[in-house]
XYZ file of C-alpha atoms in Angstrom:
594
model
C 28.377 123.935 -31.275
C 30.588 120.989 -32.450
C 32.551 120.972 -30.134
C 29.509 120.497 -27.402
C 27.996 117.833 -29.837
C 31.049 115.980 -29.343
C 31.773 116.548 -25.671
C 27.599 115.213 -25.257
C 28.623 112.462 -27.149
C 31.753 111.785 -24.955
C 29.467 112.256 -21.565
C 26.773 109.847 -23.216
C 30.102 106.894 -24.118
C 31.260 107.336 -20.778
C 27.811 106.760 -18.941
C 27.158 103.702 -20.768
C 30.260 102.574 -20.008
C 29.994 103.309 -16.365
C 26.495 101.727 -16.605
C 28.244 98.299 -18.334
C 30.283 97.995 -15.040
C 27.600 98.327 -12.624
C 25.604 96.308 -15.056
C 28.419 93.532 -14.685
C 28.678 93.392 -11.003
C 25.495 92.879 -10.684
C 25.139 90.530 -12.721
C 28.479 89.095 -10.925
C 26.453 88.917 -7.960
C 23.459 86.986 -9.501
C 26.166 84.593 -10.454
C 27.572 84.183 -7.378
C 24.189 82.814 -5.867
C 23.772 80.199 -8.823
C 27.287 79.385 -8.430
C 26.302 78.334 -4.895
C 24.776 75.521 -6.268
C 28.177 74.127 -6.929
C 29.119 74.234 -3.715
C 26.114 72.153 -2.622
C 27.139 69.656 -5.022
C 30.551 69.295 -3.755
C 29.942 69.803 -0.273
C 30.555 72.814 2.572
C 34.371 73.427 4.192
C 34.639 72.199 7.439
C 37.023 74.584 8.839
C 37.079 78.165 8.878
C 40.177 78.151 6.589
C 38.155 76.625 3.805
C 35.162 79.548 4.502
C 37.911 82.310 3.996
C 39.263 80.917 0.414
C 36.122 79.701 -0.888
C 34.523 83.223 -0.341
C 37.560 84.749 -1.583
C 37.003 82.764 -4.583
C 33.611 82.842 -5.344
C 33.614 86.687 -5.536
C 36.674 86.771 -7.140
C 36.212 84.027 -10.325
C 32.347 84.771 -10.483
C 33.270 89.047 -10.747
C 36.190 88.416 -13.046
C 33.366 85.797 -15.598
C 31.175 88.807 -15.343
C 33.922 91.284 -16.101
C 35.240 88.860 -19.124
C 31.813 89.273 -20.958
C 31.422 92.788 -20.494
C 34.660 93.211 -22.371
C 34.227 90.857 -24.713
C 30.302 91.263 -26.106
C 29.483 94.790 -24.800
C 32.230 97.030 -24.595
C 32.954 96.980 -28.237
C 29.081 97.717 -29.254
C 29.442 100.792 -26.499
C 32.108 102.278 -28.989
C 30.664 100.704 -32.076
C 26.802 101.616 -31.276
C 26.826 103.889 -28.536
C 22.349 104.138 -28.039
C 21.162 102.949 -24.835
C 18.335 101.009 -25.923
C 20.095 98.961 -28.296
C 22.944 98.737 -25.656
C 20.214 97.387 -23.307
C 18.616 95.248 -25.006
C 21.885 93.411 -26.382
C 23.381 93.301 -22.423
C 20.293 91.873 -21.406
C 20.089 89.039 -24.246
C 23.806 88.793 -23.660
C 23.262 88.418 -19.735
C 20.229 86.130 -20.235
C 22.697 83.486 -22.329
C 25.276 83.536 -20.072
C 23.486 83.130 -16.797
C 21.207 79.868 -18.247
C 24.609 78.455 -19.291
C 25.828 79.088 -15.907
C 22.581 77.445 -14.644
C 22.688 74.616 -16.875
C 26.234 73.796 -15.880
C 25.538 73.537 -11.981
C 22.944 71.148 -13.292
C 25.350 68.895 -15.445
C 28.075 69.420 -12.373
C 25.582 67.928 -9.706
C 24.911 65.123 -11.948
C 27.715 64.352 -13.487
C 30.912 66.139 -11.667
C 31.784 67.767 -15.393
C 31.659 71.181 -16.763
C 30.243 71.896 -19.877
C 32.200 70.865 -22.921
C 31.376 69.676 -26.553
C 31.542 65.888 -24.590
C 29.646 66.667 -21.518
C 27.077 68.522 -23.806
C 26.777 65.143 -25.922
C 26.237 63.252 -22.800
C 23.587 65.694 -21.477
C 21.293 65.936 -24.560
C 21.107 61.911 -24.535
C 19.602 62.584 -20.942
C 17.863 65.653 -21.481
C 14.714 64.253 -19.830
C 16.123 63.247 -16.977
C 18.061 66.848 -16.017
C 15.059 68.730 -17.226
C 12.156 66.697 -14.988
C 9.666 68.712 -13.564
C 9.985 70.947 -16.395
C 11.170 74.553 -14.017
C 14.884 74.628 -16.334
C 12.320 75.979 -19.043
C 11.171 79.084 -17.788
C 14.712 79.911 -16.349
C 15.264 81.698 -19.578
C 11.999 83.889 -19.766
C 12.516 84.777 -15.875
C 16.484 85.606 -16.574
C 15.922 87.665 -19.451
C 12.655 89.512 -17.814
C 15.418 90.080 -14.714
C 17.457 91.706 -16.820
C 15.640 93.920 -18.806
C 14.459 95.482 -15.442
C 17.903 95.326 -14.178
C 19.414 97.088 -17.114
C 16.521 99.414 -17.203
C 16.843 100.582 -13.544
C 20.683 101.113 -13.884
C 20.581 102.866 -16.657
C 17.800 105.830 -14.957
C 20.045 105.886 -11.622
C 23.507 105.888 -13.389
C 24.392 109.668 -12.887
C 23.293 109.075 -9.229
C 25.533 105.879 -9.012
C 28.306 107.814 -10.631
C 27.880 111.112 -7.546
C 28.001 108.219 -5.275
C 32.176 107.464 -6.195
C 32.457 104.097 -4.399
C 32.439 101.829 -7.729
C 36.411 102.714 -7.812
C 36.422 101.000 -3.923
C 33.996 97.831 -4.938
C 36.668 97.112 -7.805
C 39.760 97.149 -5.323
C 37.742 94.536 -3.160
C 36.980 92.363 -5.842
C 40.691 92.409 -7.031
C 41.872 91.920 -3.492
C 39.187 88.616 -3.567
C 41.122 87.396 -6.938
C 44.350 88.128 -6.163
C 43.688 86.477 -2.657
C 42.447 83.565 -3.756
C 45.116 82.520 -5.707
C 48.027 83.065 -4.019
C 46.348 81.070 -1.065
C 45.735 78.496 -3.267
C 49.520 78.555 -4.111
C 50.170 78.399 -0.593
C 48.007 75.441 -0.432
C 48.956 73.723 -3.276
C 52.498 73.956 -2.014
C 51.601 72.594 1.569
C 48.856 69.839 0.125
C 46.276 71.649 2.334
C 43.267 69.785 0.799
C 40.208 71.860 2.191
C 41.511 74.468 -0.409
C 42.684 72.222 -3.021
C 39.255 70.305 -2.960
C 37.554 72.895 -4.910
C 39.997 73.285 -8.034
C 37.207 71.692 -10.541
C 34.309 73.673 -8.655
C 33.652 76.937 -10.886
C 34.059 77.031 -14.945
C 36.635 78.272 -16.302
C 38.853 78.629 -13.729
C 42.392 77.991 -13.444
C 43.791 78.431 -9.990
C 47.686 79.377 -9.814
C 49.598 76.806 -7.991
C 53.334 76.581 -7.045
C 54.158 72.845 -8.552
C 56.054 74.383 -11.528
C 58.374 76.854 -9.184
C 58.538 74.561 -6.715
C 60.068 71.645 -9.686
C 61.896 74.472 -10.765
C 63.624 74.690 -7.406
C 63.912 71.511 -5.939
C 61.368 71.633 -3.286
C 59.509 68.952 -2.209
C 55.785 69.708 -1.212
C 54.323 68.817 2.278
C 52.385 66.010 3.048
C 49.568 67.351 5.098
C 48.158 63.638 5.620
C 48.294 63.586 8.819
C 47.284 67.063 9.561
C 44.501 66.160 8.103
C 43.627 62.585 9.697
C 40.452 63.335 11.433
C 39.033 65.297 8.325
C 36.030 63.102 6.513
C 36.095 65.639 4.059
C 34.268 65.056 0.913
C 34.526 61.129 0.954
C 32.172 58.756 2.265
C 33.508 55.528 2.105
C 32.147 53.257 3.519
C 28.368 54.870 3.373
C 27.756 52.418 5.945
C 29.923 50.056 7.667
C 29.001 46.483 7.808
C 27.073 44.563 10.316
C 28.854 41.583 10.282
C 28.410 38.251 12.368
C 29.549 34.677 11.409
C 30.737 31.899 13.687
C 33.339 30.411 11.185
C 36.691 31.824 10.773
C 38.527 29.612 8.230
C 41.797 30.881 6.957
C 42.476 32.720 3.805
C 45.211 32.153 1.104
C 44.956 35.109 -1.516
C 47.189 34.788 -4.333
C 47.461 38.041 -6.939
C 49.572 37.076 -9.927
C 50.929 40.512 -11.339
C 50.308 40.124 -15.544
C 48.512 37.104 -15.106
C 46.646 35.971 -18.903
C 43.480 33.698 -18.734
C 44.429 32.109 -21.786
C 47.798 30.060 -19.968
C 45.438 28.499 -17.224
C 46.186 25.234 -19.696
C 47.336 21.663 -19.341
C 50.328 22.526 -20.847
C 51.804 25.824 -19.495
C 50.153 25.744 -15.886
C 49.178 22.245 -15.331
C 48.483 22.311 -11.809
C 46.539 25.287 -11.791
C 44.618 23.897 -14.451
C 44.002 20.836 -12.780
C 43.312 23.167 -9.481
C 40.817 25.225 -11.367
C 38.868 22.170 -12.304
C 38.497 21.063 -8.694
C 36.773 24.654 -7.673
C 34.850 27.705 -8.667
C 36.325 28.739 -12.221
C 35.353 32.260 -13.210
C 36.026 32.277 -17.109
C 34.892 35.659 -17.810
C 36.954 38.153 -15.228
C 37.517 41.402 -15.479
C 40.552 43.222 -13.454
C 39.466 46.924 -12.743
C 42.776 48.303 -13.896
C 45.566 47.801 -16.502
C 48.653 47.917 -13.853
C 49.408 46.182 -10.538
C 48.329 49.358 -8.264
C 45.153 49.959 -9.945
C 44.315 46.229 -9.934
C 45.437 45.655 -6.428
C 42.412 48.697 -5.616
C 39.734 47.289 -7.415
C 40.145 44.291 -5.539
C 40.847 45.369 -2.193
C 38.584 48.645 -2.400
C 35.911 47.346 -4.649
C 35.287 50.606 -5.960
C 36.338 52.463 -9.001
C 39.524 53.750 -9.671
C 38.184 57.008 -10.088
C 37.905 57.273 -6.324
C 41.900 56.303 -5.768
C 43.246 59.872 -6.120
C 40.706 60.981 -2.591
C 42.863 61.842 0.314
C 40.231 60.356 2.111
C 41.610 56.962 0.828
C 45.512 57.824 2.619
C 44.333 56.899 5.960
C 41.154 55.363 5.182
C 41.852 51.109 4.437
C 39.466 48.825 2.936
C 36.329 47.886 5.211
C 37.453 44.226 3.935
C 40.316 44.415 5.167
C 38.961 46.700 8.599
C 36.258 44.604 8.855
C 38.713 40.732 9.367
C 41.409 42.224 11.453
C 37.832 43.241 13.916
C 37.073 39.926 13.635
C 40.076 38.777 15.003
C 42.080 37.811 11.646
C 45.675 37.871 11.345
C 46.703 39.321 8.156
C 50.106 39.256 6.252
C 51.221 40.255 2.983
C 54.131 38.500 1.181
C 55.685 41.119 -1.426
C 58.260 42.519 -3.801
C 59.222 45.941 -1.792
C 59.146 47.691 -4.875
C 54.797 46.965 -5.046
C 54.450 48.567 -1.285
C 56.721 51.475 -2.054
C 54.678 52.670 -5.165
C 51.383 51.616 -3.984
C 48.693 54.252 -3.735
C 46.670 55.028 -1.946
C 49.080 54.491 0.907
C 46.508 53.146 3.291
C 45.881 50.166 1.145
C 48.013 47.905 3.245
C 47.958 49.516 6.371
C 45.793 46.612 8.251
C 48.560 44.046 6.938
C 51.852 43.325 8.146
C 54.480 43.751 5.903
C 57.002 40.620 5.202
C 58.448 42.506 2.247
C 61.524 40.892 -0.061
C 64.104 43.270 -1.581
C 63.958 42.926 -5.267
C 67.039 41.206 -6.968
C 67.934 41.260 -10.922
C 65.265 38.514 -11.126
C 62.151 38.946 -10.087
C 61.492 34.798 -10.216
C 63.659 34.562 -7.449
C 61.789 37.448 -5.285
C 58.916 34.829 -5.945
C 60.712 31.862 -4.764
C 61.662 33.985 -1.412
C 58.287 35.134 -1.229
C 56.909 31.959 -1.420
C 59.613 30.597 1.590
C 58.641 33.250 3.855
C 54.838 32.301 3.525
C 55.517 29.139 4.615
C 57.515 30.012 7.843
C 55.120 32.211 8.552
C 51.927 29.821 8.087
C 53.584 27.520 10.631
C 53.424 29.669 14.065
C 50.131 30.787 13.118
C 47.310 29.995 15.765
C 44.807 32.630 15.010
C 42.442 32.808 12.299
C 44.559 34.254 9.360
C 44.616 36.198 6.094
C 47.647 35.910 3.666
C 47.937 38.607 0.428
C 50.465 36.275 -1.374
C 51.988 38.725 -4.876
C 54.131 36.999 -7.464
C 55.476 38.937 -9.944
C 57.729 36.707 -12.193
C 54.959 36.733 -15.134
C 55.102 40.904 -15.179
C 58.902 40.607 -16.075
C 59.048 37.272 -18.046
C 61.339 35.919 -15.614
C 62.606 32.520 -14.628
C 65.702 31.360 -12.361
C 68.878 30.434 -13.971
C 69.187 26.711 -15.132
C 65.110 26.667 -15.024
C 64.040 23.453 -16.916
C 60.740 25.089 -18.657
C 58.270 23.588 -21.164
C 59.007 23.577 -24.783
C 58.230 26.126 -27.323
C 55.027 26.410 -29.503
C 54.003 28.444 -32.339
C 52.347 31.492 -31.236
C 49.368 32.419 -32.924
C 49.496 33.922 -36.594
C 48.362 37.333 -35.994
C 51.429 38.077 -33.852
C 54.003 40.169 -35.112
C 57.582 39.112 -34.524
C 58.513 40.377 -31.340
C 55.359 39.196 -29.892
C 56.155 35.738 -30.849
C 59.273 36.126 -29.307
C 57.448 37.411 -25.809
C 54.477 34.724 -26.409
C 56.915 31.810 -25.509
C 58.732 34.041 -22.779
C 55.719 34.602 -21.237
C 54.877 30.591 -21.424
C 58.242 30.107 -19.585
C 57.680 32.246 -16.672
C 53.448 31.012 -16.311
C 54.972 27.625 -15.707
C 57.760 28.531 -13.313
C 54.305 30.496 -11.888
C 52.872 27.354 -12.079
C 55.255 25.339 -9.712
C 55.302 28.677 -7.027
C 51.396 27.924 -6.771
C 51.985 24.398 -6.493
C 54.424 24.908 -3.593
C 51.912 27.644 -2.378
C 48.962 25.707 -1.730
C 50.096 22.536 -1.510
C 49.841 21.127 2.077
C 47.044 24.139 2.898
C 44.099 22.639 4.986
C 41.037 21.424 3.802
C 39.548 24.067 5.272
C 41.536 27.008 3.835
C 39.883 29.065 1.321
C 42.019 29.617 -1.811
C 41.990 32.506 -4.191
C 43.880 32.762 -7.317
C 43.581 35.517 -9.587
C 45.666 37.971 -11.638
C 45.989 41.624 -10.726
C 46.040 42.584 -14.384
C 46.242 40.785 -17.534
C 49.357 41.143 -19.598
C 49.339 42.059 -23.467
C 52.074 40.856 -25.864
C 52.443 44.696 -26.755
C 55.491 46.017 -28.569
C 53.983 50.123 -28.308
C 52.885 50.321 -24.710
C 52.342 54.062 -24.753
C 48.818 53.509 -26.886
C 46.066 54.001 -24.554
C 43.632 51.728 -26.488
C 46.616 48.631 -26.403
C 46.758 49.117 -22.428
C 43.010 48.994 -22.126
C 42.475 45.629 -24.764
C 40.902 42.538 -23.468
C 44.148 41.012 -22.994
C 45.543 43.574 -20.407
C 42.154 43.075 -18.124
C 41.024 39.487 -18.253
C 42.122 37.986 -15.448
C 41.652 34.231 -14.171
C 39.901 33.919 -11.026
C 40.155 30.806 -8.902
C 38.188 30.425 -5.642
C 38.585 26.793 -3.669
C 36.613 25.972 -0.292
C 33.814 27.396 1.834
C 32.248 23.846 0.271
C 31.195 25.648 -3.207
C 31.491 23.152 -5.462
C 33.885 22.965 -8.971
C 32.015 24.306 -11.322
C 32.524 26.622 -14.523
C 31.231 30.160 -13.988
C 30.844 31.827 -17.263
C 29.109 35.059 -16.722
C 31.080 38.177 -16.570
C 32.649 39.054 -13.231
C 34.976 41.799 -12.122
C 37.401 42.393 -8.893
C 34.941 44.600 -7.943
C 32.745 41.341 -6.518
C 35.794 39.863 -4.611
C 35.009 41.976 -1.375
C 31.505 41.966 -1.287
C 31.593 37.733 -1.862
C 33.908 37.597 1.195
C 31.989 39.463 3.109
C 28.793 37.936 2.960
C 30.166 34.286 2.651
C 32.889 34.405 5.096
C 32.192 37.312 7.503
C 28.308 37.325 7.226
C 27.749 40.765 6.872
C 24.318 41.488 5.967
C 24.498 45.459 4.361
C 24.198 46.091 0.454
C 27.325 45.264 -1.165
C 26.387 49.221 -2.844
C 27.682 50.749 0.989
C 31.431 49.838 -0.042
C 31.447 48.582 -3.275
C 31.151 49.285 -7.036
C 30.306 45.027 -7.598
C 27.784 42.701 -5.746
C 28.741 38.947 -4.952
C 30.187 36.709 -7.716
C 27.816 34.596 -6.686
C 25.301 35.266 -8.997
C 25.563 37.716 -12.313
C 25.781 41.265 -11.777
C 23.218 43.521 -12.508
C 25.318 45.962 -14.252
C 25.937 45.121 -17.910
C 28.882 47.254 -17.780
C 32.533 47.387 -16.398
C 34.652 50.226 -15.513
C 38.384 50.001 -16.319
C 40.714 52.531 -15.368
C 44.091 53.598 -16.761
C 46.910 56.311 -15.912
C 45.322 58.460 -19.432
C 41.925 56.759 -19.767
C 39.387 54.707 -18.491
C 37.208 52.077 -20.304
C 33.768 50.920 -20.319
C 32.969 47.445 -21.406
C 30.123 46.048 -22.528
C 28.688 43.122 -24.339
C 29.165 44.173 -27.838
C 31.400 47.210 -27.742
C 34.126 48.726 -25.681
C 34.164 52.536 -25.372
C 37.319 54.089 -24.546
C 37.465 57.757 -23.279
C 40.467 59.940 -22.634
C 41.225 62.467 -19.922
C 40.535 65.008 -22.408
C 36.584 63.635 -22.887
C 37.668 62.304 -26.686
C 35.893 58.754 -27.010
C 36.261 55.898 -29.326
C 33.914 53.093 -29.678
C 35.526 49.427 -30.390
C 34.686 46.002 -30.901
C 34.778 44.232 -27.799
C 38.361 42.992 -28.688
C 39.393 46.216 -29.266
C 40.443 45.733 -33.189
C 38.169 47.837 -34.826
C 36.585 51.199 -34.278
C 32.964 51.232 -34.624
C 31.052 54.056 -35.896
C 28.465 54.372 -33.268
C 27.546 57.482 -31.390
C 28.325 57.390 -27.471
C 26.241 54.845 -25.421
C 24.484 57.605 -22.835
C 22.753 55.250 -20.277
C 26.004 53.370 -19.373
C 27.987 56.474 -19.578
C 26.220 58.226 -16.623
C 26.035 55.082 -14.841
C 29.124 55.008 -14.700
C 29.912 58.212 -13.809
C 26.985 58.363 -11.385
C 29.179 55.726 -9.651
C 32.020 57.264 -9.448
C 30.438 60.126 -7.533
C 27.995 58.227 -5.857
C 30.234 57.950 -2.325
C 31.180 61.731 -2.575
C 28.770 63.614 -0.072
């Protein structure tokens, strides 16, 4: 009689366990069909290759989440507390929890392009309104928990009959074929850069896909650039939404002048005197932002006009800018004068593709690069007969460098707060603006009347002696740029409202090539011709981006850990994250992704 008491008990363990399984997969399945929300978010494959993996590894992740919480929250109560009802009850609440967190995350995803984290949970209760309108959310956990009560009801009466039917052993080897599947292709395509794979790494929660970057390290193999393979794929990328209608019946030539490291503050009478006096005789912007902290990141913001965030698309490797598209259609000539080492490190690589490249080697000295850059413009600029477009870069500011024998200016005292070795790079730094100085001079002296002349800085520079803080590359000083525009009969004036890179393409357009879209089809900025509408500016790093404001400067990490600052970056604030700018910016940076 014991015995059969125990061997009832045994038979009554092992059909709840059975009935957790079934009770999982289904549930797996119901997953799988929310999850497809995801996918709408981040668009449908275009080849059949990208079908095959992403159903591979929806069944797979989705089956192995379900499988996870079995284990975890009902298996041990099955041992511990082996009654149906209470069993049933629990998987249902259990089931209920997890599927409205599954729910709620497609939501945040299509919104915000983030998973659910203690961050992106912080950002989504400030806008709680907004991703609950219309008010159906709220009854997703009454329906889900009605579901499965019924679900884990009917299971539970049809278990011995699910059991006689012996396939559940068959439905597991699929769904482990689907996992295992899905991630060795993805090592395959991780390996081989085959993006319609690769596109959906970030798609599902919590999941990790293998990939072959660490062997591959391990072994000296290079991965494959698929690029090209890949060339007539829009993918995910929109950019631009629309592309310019664009008419205008002048053409006058463009100088564009990007000082690499270039600070506001030594636009002077002293350090750059011709510049200075330049900058009185045209537009002045006082107040400009760079949209990155180095000379690639700067270089996009200007040239793209959108946020950094978008660099990284492969979209971007053989898509240019529509500025730049948009004047070689019109019949532009354009040239860029450069230090080799800016082109061979630039990224996207189809930044310069509408340019032709009149590249100097780099020597020791990077002043002297400058002084050759500088000659070639100005053999070039005499056989020139067509309308024309020279991207002039000088770089001796970013190393501090000036020729041998240079007669510079003479030392100051550098301000108090500097520590010593900043005092040491303040007057450096002086040296090298004026030797700028005299490049410029040479530059655009001579230049017709009608030339339009733009001066500006692809980053700032910071006197910093620990360049590895995040904060110190993202301070005021590493991002305010001067910004110099002479012709197209606009006046000299002071323009003290802030302004970003992001406005340099979309002024151009309009002014120069009459193009009569919304600045918003291939830009993150409108014209600098008037304030921008955005009280905001995104500024991007390698490890973080920043958001600036008026009156504070929030700085968040690629982990999602923010820090609030005074808006020269000297003291943390205790203020709780500002929500509305937040997913305005991030809004943006999703906002050409279709």
């Amino acid at each position: 009689m014991f015995e059969h008491n125990i061997q009832l008990n045994r038979d009554k363990v092992s059909n709840l366990i059975n009935w957790g399984h079934w009770f999982a997969f289904f549930n797996g399945l119901l997953a799988i069909i929310i999850g497809s929300r995801y996918i709408s978010t981040l668009g449908e494959p275009d080849t059949w290759l990208g079908w095959s993996y992403l159903i591979l590894y929806t069944v797979g992740q989705f089956s192995f989440l379900a499988f996870i919480i079995y284990l975890i929250f009902l298996f041990p109560v099955t041992l511990l507390a082996p009654y149906s009802r209470v069993l049933r009850g629990f998987a249902a609440t259990i089931a209920t929890i997890g599927q409205c967190i599954l729910l709620y995350d497609t939501v945040i995803f299509s919104d915000y392009g983030l998973h659910l984290s203690p961050f992106a949970f912080e950002l989504a209760w400030t806008d709680i309104n907004s991703l609950l309108s219309g008010g159906k959310l709220l009854l997703a956990p009454v329906l889900f928990l009605a579901f499965q009560l019924t679900l884990a009801n009917y299971l539970w009466k049809r278990i011995v009959t699910l059991q006689k039917c012996n396939f559940g052993h068959k439905v597991l080897i699929i769904i482990g074929i689907c996992f295992v599947s899905s991630h060795l292709s993805h090592i395959w395509a991780d390996a081989t850069n085959v993006t319609d794979i690769t596109r959906y790494d970030d798609a599902y929660p919590l999941s990790y896909p293998a990939t072959a970057k660490t062997f591959m390290e391990r072994h000296g193999i290079e991965r494959q650039d698929s690029t090209k393979l890949n060339s007539h794929n829009d993918g995910s990328l929109t950019y631009p939404l629309t592309f310019p209608q664009c008419k205008s019946d002048i053409k006058p030539n463009i100088l564009f002048i990007s000082v690499n490291s270039f600070r506001k503050d030594m636009v002077n009478s002293d350090t750059m005197p011709f510049l200075y006096q330049y900058s009185q005789e045209s537009l002045h912007f006082t107040h400009h932002f760079s949209g990155g902290t180095s000379f690639n990141s700067g270089m996009f913001s200007m040239l793209y006009a959108i946020q950094g965030s978008y660099s990284s698309a492969i979209e971007l490797s053989y898509t240019s800018p529509v500025i730049t598209q948009q004047l070689k259609k019109s019949g532009y000539d354009l040239e860029l004068f450069s230090d080799q080492t800016n082109i061979d490190y630039s990224s996207p690589k189809a930044m310069f593709n509408d340019f032709k490249l009149n590249l100097t080697p780099k020597p020791q000295n990077s002043a002297m690069t400058d002084v050759a850059v500088v000659k070639s413009f100005k053999n070039w600029r005499k056989k020139q007969i067509k309308p024309w477009l020279a991207l002039v870069t000088l770089n001796a500011t970013a190393t501090y460098d000036t020729p041998v024998g240079f007669l510079g200016i003479k030392t100051i005292k550098a301000p108090i707060e500097y520590q010593p070795e900043q005092r040491v790079l303040f007057n450096q730094y002086r040296q090298a603006a004026h030797f700028t100085d005299q490049q410029l001079k040479v530059l655009i002296s001579n230049i017709d009347k009608d030339t339009i002349v733009i001066v500006t800085g692809a980053k700032g520079a910071a006197f910093d002696i620990n360049s590895n803080n995040t904060k110190s590359s993202l301070t005021p000083e590493n991002v305010n740029v001067p910004l110099i525009i002479h012709g197209l009969q606009l006046g000299a004036r002071k323009v003290n409202y802030r302004t970003s890179h992001y406005g340099i393409a979309p002024t151009l357009m309009s002014l120069i090539l009459g193009c009569t879209n919304p600045s918003t089809d291939y830009s993150s900025g409108q014209s600098l011709m008037s304030p921008d509408s955005q009280d905001w500016i995104y500024v991007s790093d390698q490890k973080a981006f920043a958001i600036y404001q008026n009156d504070e400067v929030t700085v968040i990490d690629n982990h999602g850990k923010y820090r609030i600052y005074n808006p020269d970056l000297t003291q943390r604030l205790k203020k709780k994250l500002s929500a509305p700018e937040l997913i305005e910016v991030i809004r943006e940076g999703r906002r050409l992704y279709q």
